[in-house]
Amino acid sequence: MPSLVSRAAWLVALCLIASAPVLADVCPATGEWQRPADGSRPTAPELFDELASQDVVMLGEQHDNADHHRWQLHTLAALQARRAELVIGLEMLPREAQPVLDAWVAGELDEAEFLARSEWYSAWGYDPDLYWPILHFARLHRIPVKAINITPELRRRLVEETWSAIPLDERHRITVPAPPDEKYRETLARFYAQHPAGDGDDGLARFVTAQLAWDRAMATGLAEAGENGALVVGLMGEGHLRFGHGVPHQLRDLGVEAQQVLLPWSVREGGCEAPPEGLAQAVFAISETPERASPHMLGVALVPHDDGVEIHRIVEDSVAEAAGLVAGDVILRVAGEPVSRPADVSRHVRRQPPGTLLPLEVRRQGRTQEILTRFPPPSG
């Protein structure tokens, strides 16, 4: 079963939404901003003039959605045009990677050096191509970038030991989280119930503790980044932001009241629902286009699992779909080598020559089998 920390990763991947009242069934059109509180649609200049007076602005994302990252980049550019003193906070890297981020912004590293020294593939694992435009934007304008996450190891310690047992310096001076409100706790409990670990109420309590540690760590990083008066823009999974729970709640406990959450909102063919009241201060409507896999990619969304790596989603017309992989499969080995994180699978796929087979050992519903994934030969 997924571990405690893996469950937290799942929470962000799934972006669970607590039930909330829905306003009139009016959806913003592609390219429009909307305020879920009243359904109004501010112009971009109106909204960004307001955002420029905040202390912290948080931009949510689904980590593997390229359009979300494009939207984040455009929003960062608009904010930087109104508030020159800007800092970008990243969920993607733990605080230990801060010297590498500083060197990147200073122009001292190339892309390969940055990936290697930050341990990107083990710390985060998502395709860096999704993040390069933002990282290059920061470098071009010499905008400080702050690592606001913590390592999984520290998160485990914060769950397994009392906070007072861990010296402040060993937990980056992160203070004890504020208790969650009841709606957030209910959301976490509903998610936990979908993937029970067999340890009942104690397991749920540990899961909630892990999520609060994660939220508090990022809130602390954002608050610290703004101590000199800069506008701090945090980039993180939208599961940490929805309905003012998670990071916004912890920020308020730290005394940061001038904050706003912005989220992308998918507009599908045939219409969509209005953003639920309280979801965020504003949402930006993005047309949802069918996802197509590159023939040189496996075409899966992966999440950690105690026994390997679990497939969360299969992309249409992908190598994975053609091979018969399905959501819920747990990849145990790739080319005979055990895997323990999504980055392990990505590493094998990146070096797979076109026109060859890549064997996967997969467990499906308790049975282990080998599945051969075929990467098509070069076209032309």
PDB file of N, CA, C and O in Angstrom, residues 10-22 36 58-63 65 68 71 91 180-188 190 211 215 218 234 236-250 252 259-268 273-284 286 288:
ATOM      1  N   TRP A  10      -0.089  11.739  -3.482  1.00  0.00           N
ATOM      2  CA  TRP A  10      -1.351  11.432  -4.164  1.00  0.00           C
ATOM      3  C   TRP A  10      -2.347  12.558  -3.990  1.00  0.00           C
ATOM      4  O   TRP A  10      -3.091  12.883  -4.900  1.00  0.00           O
ATOM      5  N   LEU A  11      -2.389  13.153  -2.811  1.00  0.00           N
ATOM      6  CA  LEU A  11      -3.363  14.212  -2.563  1.00  0.00           C
ATOM      7  C   LEU A  11      -3.175  15.334  -3.559  1.00  0.00           C
ATOM      8  O   LEU A  11      -4.144  15.843  -4.131  1.00  0.00           O
ATOM      9  N   VAL A  12      -1.923  15.711  -3.794  1.00  0.00           N
ATOM     10  CA  VAL A  12      -1.672  16.798  -4.728  1.00  0.00           C
ATOM     11  C   VAL A  12      -1.974  16.351  -6.145  1.00  0.00           C
ATOM     12  O   VAL A  12      -2.533  17.081  -6.952  1.00  0.00           O
ATOM     13  N   ALA A  13      -1.603  15.104  -6.482  1.00  0.00           N
ATOM     14  CA  ALA A  13      -1.830  14.625  -7.833  1.00  0.00           C
ATOM     15  C   ALA A  13      -3.314  14.605  -8.174  1.00  0.00           C
ATOM     16  O   ALA A  13      -3.713  14.916  -9.284  1.00  0.00           O
ATOM     17  N   LEU A  14      -4.137  14.224  -7.232  1.00  0.00           N
ATOM     18  CA  LEU A  14      -5.565  14.107  -7.491  1.00  0.00           C
ATOM     19  C   LEU A  14      -6.304  15.418  -7.323  1.00  0.00           C
ATOM     20  O   LEU A  14      -7.377  15.614  -7.872  1.00  0.00           O
ATOM     21  N   CYS A  15      -5.736  16.354  -6.520  1.00  0.00           N
ATOM     22  CA  CYS A  15      -6.352  17.665  -6.310  1.00  0.00           C
ATOM     23  C   CYS A  15      -7.808  17.526  -5.895  1.00  0.00           C
ATOM     24  O   CYS A  15      -8.734  17.999  -6.559  1.00  0.00           O
ATOM     25  N   LEU A  16      -8.023  16.822  -4.803  1.00  0.00           N
ATOM     26  CA  LEU A  16      -9.378  16.608  -4.332  1.00  0.00           C
ATOM     27  C   LEU A  16     -10.047  17.930  -3.994  1.00  0.00           C
ATOM     28  O   LEU A  16      -9.422  18.846  -3.478  1.00  0.00           O
ATOM     29  N   ILE A  17     -11.330  18.000  -4.268  1.00  0.00           N
ATOM     30  CA  ILE A  17     -12.099  19.208  -3.990  1.00  0.00           C
ATOM     31  C   ILE A  17     -13.122  18.905  -2.916  1.00  0.00           C
ATOM     32  O   ILE A  17     -13.918  17.986  -3.048  1.00  0.00           O
ATOM     33  N   ALA A  18     -13.088  19.682  -1.838  1.00  0.00           N
ATOM     34  CA  ALA A  18     -14.138  19.552  -0.835  1.00  0.00           C
ATOM     35  C   ALA A  18     -15.444  20.053  -1.425  1.00  0.00           C
ATOM     36  O   ALA A  18     -15.460  20.919  -2.282  1.00  0.00           O
ATOM     37  N   SER A  19     -16.548  19.468  -0.977  1.00  0.00           N
ATOM     38  CA  SER A  19     -17.836  19.898  -1.498  1.00  0.00           C
ATOM     39  C   SER A  19     -18.070  21.346  -1.125  1.00  0.00           C
ATOM     40  O   SER A  19     -17.757  21.789  -0.027  1.00  0.00           O
ATOM     41  N   ALA A  20     -18.609  22.110  -2.073  1.00  0.00           N
ATOM     42  CA  ALA A  20     -18.847  23.524  -1.848  1.00  0.00           C
ATOM     43  C   ALA A  20     -20.002  23.950  -2.723  1.00  0.00           C
ATOM     44  O   ALA A  20     -20.255  23.362  -3.769  1.00  0.00           O
ATOM     45  N   PRO A  21     -20.735  24.983  -2.309  1.00  0.00           N
ATOM     46  CA  PRO A  21     -21.846  25.445  -3.127  1.00  0.00           C
ATOM     47  C   PRO A  21     -21.355  25.981  -4.454  1.00  0.00           C
ATOM     48  O   PRO A  21     -20.302  26.593  -4.544  1.00  0.00           O
ATOM     49  N   VAL A  22     -22.106  25.714  -5.520  1.00  0.00           N
ATOM     50  CA  VAL A  22     -21.758  26.196  -6.846  1.00  0.00           C
ATOM     51  C   VAL A  22     -22.680  27.348  -7.203  1.00  0.00           C
ATOM     52  O   VAL A  22     -23.885  27.290  -6.975  1.00  0.00           O
ATOM     53  N   PRO A  36     -14.496  33.531  -8.091  1.00  0.00           N
ATOM     54  CA  PRO A  36     -15.530  32.599  -7.645  1.00  0.00           C
ATOM     55  C   PRO A  36     -16.457  33.172  -6.576  1.00  0.00           C
ATOM     56  O   PRO A  36     -17.596  32.719  -6.451  1.00  0.00           O
ATOM     57  N   MET A  58      -0.224  32.998  -4.604  1.00  0.00           N
ATOM     58  CA  MET A  58       0.051  31.580  -4.830  1.00  0.00           C
ATOM     59  C   MET A  58      -0.625  31.111  -6.107  1.00  0.00           C
ATOM     60  O   MET A  58      -1.821  31.354  -6.318  1.00  0.00           O
ATOM     61  N   LEU A  59       0.148  30.476  -6.977  1.00  0.00           N
ATOM     62  CA  LEU A  59      -0.334  29.991  -8.266  1.00  0.00           C
ATOM     63  C   LEU A  59      -0.353  28.470  -8.239  1.00  0.00           C
ATOM     64  O   LEU A  59       0.693  27.826  -8.165  1.00  0.00           O
ATOM     65  N   GLY A  60      -1.545  27.893  -8.306  1.00  0.00           N
ATOM     66  CA  GLY A  60      -1.669  26.437  -8.257  1.00  0.00           C
ATOM     67  C   GLY A  60      -1.393  25.802  -9.598  1.00  0.00           C
ATOM     68  O   GLY A  60      -1.402  26.458 -10.652  1.00  0.00           O
ATOM     69  N   GLU A  61      -1.165  24.511  -9.583  1.00  0.00           N
ATOM     70  CA  GLU A  61      -0.880  23.766 -10.806  1.00  0.00           C
ATOM     71  C   GLU A  61      -1.223  22.300 -10.629  1.00  0.00           C
ATOM     72  O   GLU A  61      -1.281  21.784  -9.516  1.00  0.00           O
ATOM     73  N   GLN A  62      -1.477  21.655 -11.740  1.00  0.00           N
ATOM     74  CA  GLN A  62      -1.351  20.210 -11.826  1.00  0.00           C
ATOM     75  C   GLN A  62       0.019  19.980 -12.444  1.00  0.00           C
ATOM     76  O   GLN A  62       0.303  20.483 -13.534  1.00  0.00           O
ATOM     77  N   HIS A  63       0.862  19.248 -11.768  1.00  0.00           N
ATOM     78  CA  HIS A  63       2.289  19.281 -12.067  1.00  0.00           C
ATOM     79  C   HIS A  63       2.633  18.880 -13.499  1.00  0.00           C
ATOM     80  O   HIS A  63       3.625  19.354 -14.055  1.00  0.00           O
ATOM     81  N   ASN A  65       0.745  19.328 -16.239  1.00  0.00           N
ATOM     82  CA  ASN A  65      -0.043  20.046 -17.228  1.00  0.00           C
ATOM     83  C   ASN A  65       0.756  21.232 -17.763  1.00  0.00           C
ATOM     84  O   ASN A  65       0.981  22.223 -17.057  1.00  0.00           O
ATOM     85  N   HIS A  68      -0.723  24.774 -17.544  1.00  0.00           N
ATOM     86  CA  HIS A  68      -0.681  25.402 -16.228  1.00  0.00           C
ATOM     87  C   HIS A  68       0.634  26.147 -16.035  1.00  0.00           C
ATOM     88  O   HIS A  68       0.676  27.239 -15.454  1.00  0.00           O
ATOM     89  N   TRP A  71       0.629  29.345 -18.093  1.00  0.00           N
ATOM     90  CA  TRP A  71      -0.166  30.357 -17.393  1.00  0.00           C
ATOM     91  C   TRP A  71       0.613  30.952 -16.223  1.00  0.00           C
ATOM     92  O   TRP A  71       0.600  32.171 -16.008  1.00  0.00           O
ATOM     93  N   GLU A  91       7.670  24.819  -4.727  1.00  0.00           N
ATOM     94  CA  GLU A  91       7.447  23.554  -4.024  1.00  0.00           C
ATOM     95  C   GLU A  91       8.419  22.484  -4.517  1.00  0.00           C
ATOM     96  O   GLU A  91       8.744  21.546  -3.780  1.00  0.00           O
ATOM     97  N   PRO A 180      -5.860  22.105  11.440  1.00  0.00           N
ATOM     98  CA  PRO A 180      -6.683  22.347  10.247  1.00  0.00           C
ATOM     99  C   PRO A 180      -8.122  22.637  10.637  1.00  0.00           C
ATOM    100  O   PRO A 180      -8.583  22.228  11.711  1.00  0.00           O
ATOM    101  N   ASP A 181      -8.832  23.362   9.765  1.00  0.00           N
ATOM    102  CA  ASP A 181     -10.252  23.505  10.045  1.00  0.00           C
ATOM    103  C   ASP A 181     -10.954  22.200   9.687  1.00  0.00           C
ATOM    104  O   ASP A 181     -10.379  21.303   9.052  1.00  0.00           O
ATOM    105  N   GLU A 182     -12.195  22.071  10.083  1.00  0.00           N
ATOM    106  CA  GLU A 182     -12.890  20.792   9.978  1.00  0.00           C
ATOM    107  C   GLU A 182     -13.088  20.362   8.530  1.00  0.00           C
ATOM    108  O   GLU A 182     -13.001  19.171   8.207  1.00  0.00           O
ATOM    109  N   LYS A 183     -13.332  21.308   7.630  1.00  0.00           N
ATOM    110  CA  LYS A 183     -13.557  20.936   6.236  1.00  0.00           C
ATOM    111  C   LYS A 183     -12.301  20.347   5.603  1.00  0.00           C
ATOM    112  O   LYS A 183     -12.371  19.402   4.812  1.00  0.00           O
ATOM    113  N   TYR A 184     -11.135  20.904   5.934  1.00  0.00           N
ATOM    114  CA  TYR A 184      -9.885  20.354   5.409  1.00  0.00           C
ATOM    115  C   TYR A 184      -9.647  18.956   5.969  1.00  0.00           C
ATOM    116  O   TYR A 184      -9.269  18.039   5.250  1.00  0.00           O
ATOM    117  N   ARG A 185      -9.890  18.790   7.248  1.00  0.00           N
ATOM    118  CA  ARG A 185      -9.721  17.475   7.862  1.00  0.00           C
ATOM    119  C   ARG A 185     -10.653  16.455   7.200  1.00  0.00           C
ATOM    120  O   ARG A 185     -10.265  15.310   6.947  1.00  0.00           O
ATOM    121  N   GLU A 186     -11.868  16.869   6.911  1.00  0.00           N
ATOM    122  CA  GLU A 186     -12.821  15.968   6.257  1.00  0.00           C
ATOM    123  C   GLU A 186     -12.345  15.595   4.853  1.00  0.00           C
ATOM    124  O   GLU A 186     -12.480  14.446   4.417  1.00  0.00           O
ATOM    125  N   THR A 187     -11.776  16.570   4.133  1.00  0.00           N
ATOM    126  CA  THR A 187     -11.239  16.288   2.795  1.00  0.00           C
ATOM    127  C   THR A 187     -10.111  15.270   2.874  1.00  0.00           C
ATOM    128  O   THR A 187     -10.057  14.309   2.089  1.00  0.00           O
ATOM    129  N   LEU A 188      -9.198  15.471   3.819  1.00  0.00           N
ATOM    130  CA  LEU A 188      -8.094  14.521   3.983  1.00  0.00           C
ATOM    131  C   LEU A 188      -8.603  13.143   4.382  1.00  0.00           C
ATOM    132  O   LEU A 188      -8.104  12.122   3.906  1.00  0.00           O
ATOM    133  N   ARG A 190     -11.532  11.808   3.676  1.00  0.00           N
ATOM    134  CA  ARG A 190     -12.165  11.157   2.529  1.00  0.00           C
ATOM    135  C   ARG A 190     -11.127  10.570   1.597  1.00  0.00           C
ATOM    136  O   ARG A 190     -11.271   9.459   1.089  1.00  0.00           O
ATOM    137  N   GLN A 211       0.513  15.915   6.110  1.00  0.00           N
ATOM    138  CA  GLN A 211       0.050  16.968   5.217  1.00  0.00           C
ATOM    139  C   GLN A 211       0.229  18.345   5.857  1.00  0.00           C
ATOM    140  O   GLN A 211       0.625  19.306   5.185  1.00  0.00           O
ATOM    141  N   ASP A 215       2.339  21.522   4.416  1.00  0.00           N
ATOM    142  CA  ASP A 215       1.742  22.849   4.246  1.00  0.00           C
ATOM    143  C   ASP A 215       2.495  23.906   5.045  1.00  0.00           C
ATOM    144  O   ASP A 215       2.767  25.010   4.555  1.00  0.00           O
ATOM    145  N   MET A 218       5.926  24.922   3.535  1.00  0.00           N
ATOM    146  CA  MET A 218       5.862  25.823   2.390  1.00  0.00           C
ATOM    147  C   MET A 218       5.381  27.209   2.804  1.00  0.00           C
ATOM    148  O   MET A 218       5.878  28.220   2.285  1.00  0.00           O
ATOM    149  N   GLY A 234       4.306  32.038  -4.975  1.00  0.00           N
ATOM    150  CA  GLY A 234       4.545  30.622  -4.739  1.00  0.00           C
ATOM    151  C   GLY A 234       3.927  29.760  -5.817  1.00  0.00           C
ATOM    152  O   GLY A 234       2.775  29.969  -6.208  1.00  0.00           O
ATOM    153  N   MET A 236       2.936  25.866  -6.657  1.00  0.00           N
ATOM    154  CA  MET A 236       2.756  24.588  -5.958  1.00  0.00           C
ATOM    155  C   MET A 236       1.507  23.884  -6.462  1.00  0.00           C
ATOM    156  O   MET A 236       0.667  24.485  -7.154  1.00  0.00           O
ATOM    157  N   GLY A 237       1.388  22.626  -6.094  1.00  0.00           N
ATOM    158  CA  GLY A 237       0.217  21.850  -6.460  1.00  0.00           C
ATOM    159  C   GLY A 237      -1.047  22.479  -5.907  1.00  0.00           C
ATOM    160  O   GLY A 237      -1.089  22.942  -4.768  1.00  0.00           O
ATOM    161  N   GLU A 238      -2.108  22.489  -6.733  1.00  0.00           N
ATOM    162  CA  GLU A 238      -3.324  23.181  -6.325  1.00  0.00           C
ATOM    163  C   GLU A 238      -4.011  22.508  -5.148  1.00  0.00           C
ATOM    164  O   GLU A 238      -4.817  23.137  -4.457  1.00  0.00           O
ATOM    165  N   GLY A 239      -3.697  21.248  -4.862  1.00  0.00           N
ATOM    166  CA  GLY A 239      -4.273  20.592  -3.690  1.00  0.00           C
ATOM    167  C   GLY A 239      -3.872  21.255  -2.382  1.00  0.00           C
ATOM    168  O   GLY A 239      -4.559  21.090  -1.372  1.00  0.00           O
ATOM    169  N   HIS A 240      -2.755  22.000  -2.389  1.00  0.00           N
ATOM    170  CA  HIS A 240      -2.317  22.714  -1.186  1.00  0.00           C
ATOM    171  C   HIS A 240      -3.025  24.059  -1.014  1.00  0.00           C
ATOM    172  O   HIS A 240      -2.794  24.742  -0.013  1.00  0.00           O
ATOM    173  N   LEU A 241      -3.858  24.455  -1.986  1.00  0.00           N
ATOM    174  CA  LEU A 241      -4.376  25.822  -2.018  1.00  0.00           C
ATOM    175  C   LEU A 241      -5.886  25.931  -2.030  1.00  0.00           C
ATOM    176  O   LEU A 241      -6.433  26.967  -1.626  1.00  0.00           O
ATOM    177  N   ARG A 242      -6.570  24.927  -2.507  1.00  0.00           N
ATOM    178  CA  ARG A 242      -8.016  25.034  -2.747  1.00  0.00           C
ATOM    179  C   ARG A 242      -8.781  25.375  -1.477  1.00  0.00           C
ATOM    180  O   ARG A 242      -8.503  24.839  -0.414  1.00  0.00           O
ATOM    181  N   PHE A 243      -9.739  26.261  -1.647  1.00  0.00           N
ATOM    182  CA  PHE A 243     -10.662  26.670  -0.595  1.00  0.00           C
ATOM    183  C   PHE A 243      -9.969  27.303   0.615  1.00  0.00           C
ATOM    184  O   PHE A 243     -10.515  27.303   1.715  1.00  0.00           O
ATOM    185  N   GLY A 244      -8.766  27.826   0.407  1.00  0.00           N
ATOM    186  CA  GLY A 244      -8.073  28.504   1.501  1.00  0.00           C
ATOM    187  C   GLY A 244      -7.503  27.576   2.548  1.00  0.00           C
ATOM    188  O   GLY A 244      -7.004  28.033   3.581  1.00  0.00           O
ATOM    189  N   HIS A 245      -7.552  26.255   2.290  1.00  0.00           N
ATOM    190  CA  HIS A 245      -6.965  25.308   3.228  1.00  0.00           C
ATOM    191  C   HIS A 245      -5.456  25.233   2.991  1.00  0.00           C
ATOM    192  O   HIS A 245      -4.883  25.970   2.210  1.00  0.00           O
ATOM    193  N   GLY A 246      -4.811  24.313   3.655  1.00  0.00           N
ATOM    194  CA  GLY A 246      -3.407  24.041   3.379  1.00  0.00           C
ATOM    195  C   GLY A 246      -2.519  25.239   3.626  1.00  0.00           C
ATOM    196  O   GLY A 246      -2.488  25.821   4.720  1.00  0.00           O
ATOM    197  N   VAL A 247      -1.770  25.632   2.609  1.00  0.00           N
ATOM    198  CA  VAL A 247      -0.770  26.690   2.752  1.00  0.00           C
ATOM    199  C   VAL A 247      -1.401  28.046   3.109  1.00  0.00           C
ATOM    200  O   VAL A 247      -0.889  28.742   3.998  1.00  0.00           O
ATOM    201  N   PRO A 248      -2.510  28.468   2.469  1.00  0.00           N
ATOM    202  CA  PRO A 248      -3.090  29.772   2.872  1.00  0.00           C
ATOM    203  C   PRO A 248      -3.478  29.809   4.350  1.00  0.00           C
ATOM    204  O   PRO A 248      -3.273  30.825   5.024  1.00  0.00           O
ATOM    205  N   HIS A 249      -4.021  28.715   4.858  1.00  0.00           N
ATOM    206  CA  HIS A 249      -4.399  28.642   6.275  1.00  0.00           C
ATOM    207  C   HIS A 249      -3.174  28.797   7.170  1.00  0.00           C
ATOM    208  O   HIS A 249      -3.202  29.536   8.168  1.00  0.00           O
ATOM    209  N   GLN A 250      -2.084  28.116   6.821  1.00  0.00           N
ATOM    210  CA  GLN A 250      -0.864  28.214   7.620  1.00  0.00           C
ATOM    211  C   GLN A 250      -0.235  29.601   7.505  1.00  0.00           C
ATOM    212  O   GLN A 250       0.330  30.117   8.478  1.00  0.00           O
ATOM    213  N   ARG A 252      -1.870  32.417   7.161  1.00  0.00           N
ATOM    214  CA  ARG A 252      -2.630  33.305   8.051  1.00  0.00           C
ATOM    215  C   ARG A 252      -2.191  33.121   9.492  1.00  0.00           C
ATOM    216  O   ARG A 252      -2.090  34.098  10.251  1.00  0.00           O
ATOM    217  N   GLN A 259      -2.732  38.055   1.133  1.00  0.00           N
ATOM    218  CA  GLN A 259      -2.393  36.911   0.283  1.00  0.00           C
ATOM    219  C   GLN A 259      -3.575  36.601  -0.623  1.00  0.00           C
ATOM    220  O   GLN A 259      -4.724  36.838  -0.281  1.00  0.00           O
ATOM    221  N   GLN A 260      -3.278  36.053  -1.792  1.00  0.00           N
ATOM    222  CA  GLN A 260      -4.333  35.616  -2.704  1.00  0.00           C
ATOM    223  C   GLN A 260      -3.897  34.335  -3.401  1.00  0.00           C
ATOM    224  O   GLN A 260      -2.700  34.113  -3.634  1.00  0.00           O
ATOM    225  N   VAL A 261      -4.893  33.516  -3.722  1.00  0.00           N
ATOM    226  CA  VAL A 261      -4.684  32.269  -4.450  1.00  0.00           C
ATOM    227  C   VAL A 261      -5.302  32.401  -5.832  1.00  0.00           C
ATOM    228  O   VAL A 261      -6.458  32.823  -5.976  1.00  0.00           O
ATOM    229  N   LEU A 262      -4.528  32.054  -6.853  1.00  0.00           N
ATOM    230  CA  LEU A 262      -5.002  32.017  -8.236  1.00  0.00           C
ATOM    231  C   LEU A 262      -4.868  30.589  -8.741  1.00  0.00           C
ATOM    232  O   LEU A 262      -3.855  29.929  -8.496  1.00  0.00           O
ATOM    233  N   LEU A 263      -5.876  30.115  -9.474  1.00  0.00           N
ATOM    234  CA  LEU A 263      -5.865  28.749  -9.980  1.00  0.00           C
ATOM    235  C   LEU A 263      -6.271  28.730 -11.451  1.00  0.00           C
ATOM    236  O   LEU A 263      -7.095  29.536 -11.889  1.00  0.00           O
ATOM    237  N   PRO A 264      -5.730  27.787 -12.212  1.00  0.00           N
ATOM    238  CA  PRO A 264      -6.242  27.563 -13.567  1.00  0.00           C
ATOM    239  C   PRO A 264      -7.580  26.829 -13.482  1.00  0.00           C
ATOM    240  O   PRO A 264      -7.818  26.056 -12.551  1.00  0.00           O
ATOM    241  N   TRP A 265      -8.451  27.076 -14.446  1.00  0.00           N
ATOM    242  CA  TRP A 265      -9.780  26.444 -14.470  1.00  0.00           C
ATOM    243  C   TRP A 265     -10.026  25.893 -15.862  1.00  0.00           C
ATOM    244  O   TRP A 265     -10.024  26.628 -16.847  1.00  0.00           O
ATOM    245  N   SER A 266     -10.250  24.600 -15.956  1.00  0.00           N
ATOM    246  CA  SER A 266     -10.404  23.946 -17.253  1.00  0.00           C
ATOM    247  C   SER A 266     -11.769  24.231 -17.866  1.00  0.00           C
ATOM    248  O   SER A 266     -12.800  24.113 -17.202  1.00  0.00           O
ATOM    249  N   VAL A 267     -11.749  24.606 -19.133  1.00  0.00           N
ATOM    250  CA  VAL A 267     -12.972  24.813 -19.900  1.00  0.00           C
ATOM    251  C   VAL A 267     -13.022  23.722 -20.958  1.00  0.00           C
ATOM    252  O   VAL A 267     -12.157  23.639 -21.823  1.00  0.00           O
ATOM    253  N   ARG A 268     -14.032  22.879 -20.870  1.00  0.00           N
ATOM    254  CA  ARG A 268     -14.155  21.751 -21.786  1.00  0.00           C
ATOM    255  C   ARG A 268     -15.158  22.055 -22.888  1.00  0.00           C
ATOM    256  O   ARG A 268     -16.020  22.905 -22.741  1.00  0.00           O
ATOM    257  N   GLU A 273     -18.763  23.725 -15.460  1.00  0.00           N
ATOM    258  CA  GLU A 273     -19.392  24.296 -14.276  1.00  0.00           C
ATOM    259  C   GLU A 273     -18.688  25.584 -13.861  1.00  0.00           C
ATOM    260  O   GLU A 273     -17.517  25.784 -14.141  1.00  0.00           O
ATOM    261  N   ALA A 274     -19.420  26.423 -13.168  1.00  0.00           N
ATOM    262  CA  ALA A 274     -18.810  27.623 -12.605  1.00  0.00           C
ATOM    263  C   ALA A 274     -17.872  27.216 -11.473  1.00  0.00           C
ATOM    264  O   ALA A 274     -18.135  26.242 -10.762  1.00  0.00           O
ATOM    265  N   PRO A 275     -16.770  27.925 -11.285  1.00  0.00           N
ATOM    266  CA  PRO A 275     -15.884  27.619 -10.148  1.00  0.00           C
ATOM    267  C   PRO A 275     -16.649  27.731  -8.834  1.00  0.00           C
ATOM    268  O   PRO A 275     -17.386  28.701  -8.629  1.00  0.00           O
ATOM    269  N   PRO A 276     -16.510  26.765  -7.937  1.00  0.00           N
ATOM    270  CA  PRO A 276     -17.255  26.826  -6.679  1.00  0.00           C
ATOM    271  C   PRO A 276     -16.815  27.991  -5.805  1.00  0.00           C
ATOM    272  O   PRO A 276     -15.638  28.373  -5.785  1.00  0.00           O
ATOM    273  N   GLU A 277     -17.748  28.544  -5.089  1.00  0.00           N
ATOM    274  CA  GLU A 277     -17.481  29.684  -4.221  1.00  0.00           C
ATOM    275  C   GLU A 277     -16.422  29.312  -3.183  1.00  0.00           C
ATOM    276  O   GLU A 277     -16.474  28.240  -2.586  1.00  0.00           O
ATOM    277  N   GLY A 278     -15.438  30.187  -2.992  1.00  0.00           N
ATOM    278  CA  GLY A 278     -14.390  29.941  -2.011  1.00  0.00           C
ATOM    279  C   GLY A 278     -13.205  29.170  -2.536  1.00  0.00           C
ATOM    280  O   GLY A 278     -12.217  28.984  -1.827  1.00  0.00           O
ATOM    281  N   LEU A 279     -13.270  28.710  -3.796  1.00  0.00           N
ATOM    282  CA  LEU A 279     -12.178  27.910  -4.358  1.00  0.00           C
ATOM    283  C   LEU A 279     -10.859  28.671  -4.337  1.00  0.00           C
ATOM    284  O   LEU A 279      -9.814  28.133  -3.962  1.00  0.00           O
ATOM    285  N   ALA A 280     -10.888  29.922  -4.772  1.00  0.00           N
ATOM    286  CA  ALA A 280      -9.689  30.769  -4.850  1.00  0.00           C
ATOM    287  C   ALA A 280     -10.172  32.204  -4.966  1.00  0.00           C
ATOM    288  O   ALA A 280     -11.367  32.457  -5.130  1.00  0.00           O
ATOM    289  N   GLN A 281      -9.232  33.156  -4.883  1.00  0.00           N
ATOM    290  CA  GLN A 281      -9.623  34.543  -5.093  1.00  0.00           C
ATOM    291  C   GLN A 281      -9.955  34.807  -6.567  1.00  0.00           C
ATOM    292  O   GLN A 281     -10.810  35.618  -6.882  1.00  0.00           O
ATOM    293  N   ALA A 282      -9.261  34.107  -7.472  1.00  0.00           N
ATOM    294  CA  ALA A 282      -9.548  34.240  -8.899  1.00  0.00           C
ATOM    295  C   ALA A 282      -9.081  32.987  -9.624  1.00  0.00           C
ATOM    296  O   ALA A 282      -8.132  32.318  -9.183  1.00  0.00           O
ATOM    297  N   VAL A 283      -9.756  32.681 -10.723  1.00  0.00           N
ATOM    298  CA  VAL A 283      -9.346  31.574 -11.580  1.00  0.00           C
ATOM    299  C   VAL A 283      -9.183  32.095 -13.000  1.00  0.00           C
ATOM    300  O   VAL A 283      -9.797  33.092 -13.392  1.00  0.00           O
ATOM    301  N   PHE A 284      -8.339  31.393 -13.774  1.00  0.00           N
ATOM    302  CA  PHE A 284      -8.102  31.742 -15.169  1.00  0.00           C
ATOM    303  C   PHE A 284      -8.541  30.573 -16.030  1.00  0.00           C
ATOM    304  O   PHE A 284      -8.091  29.440 -15.817  1.00  0.00           O
ATOM    305  N   ILE A 286      -8.778  28.031 -18.979  1.00  0.00           N
ATOM    306  CA  ILE A 286      -7.883  27.450 -19.972  1.00  0.00           C
ATOM    307  C   ILE A 286      -8.635  26.345 -20.708  1.00  0.00           C
ATOM    308  O   ILE A 286      -9.236  25.473 -20.079  1.00  0.00           O
ATOM    309  N   GLU A 288      -9.353  23.005 -22.258  1.00  0.00           N
ATOM    310  CA  GLU A 288      -8.799  21.679 -22.014  1.00  0.00           C
ATOM    311  C   GLU A 288      -8.718  20.944 -23.339  1.00  0.00           C
ATOM    312  O   GLU A 288      -9.733  20.678 -23.989  1.00  0.00           O
TER     313      GLU A 288
END
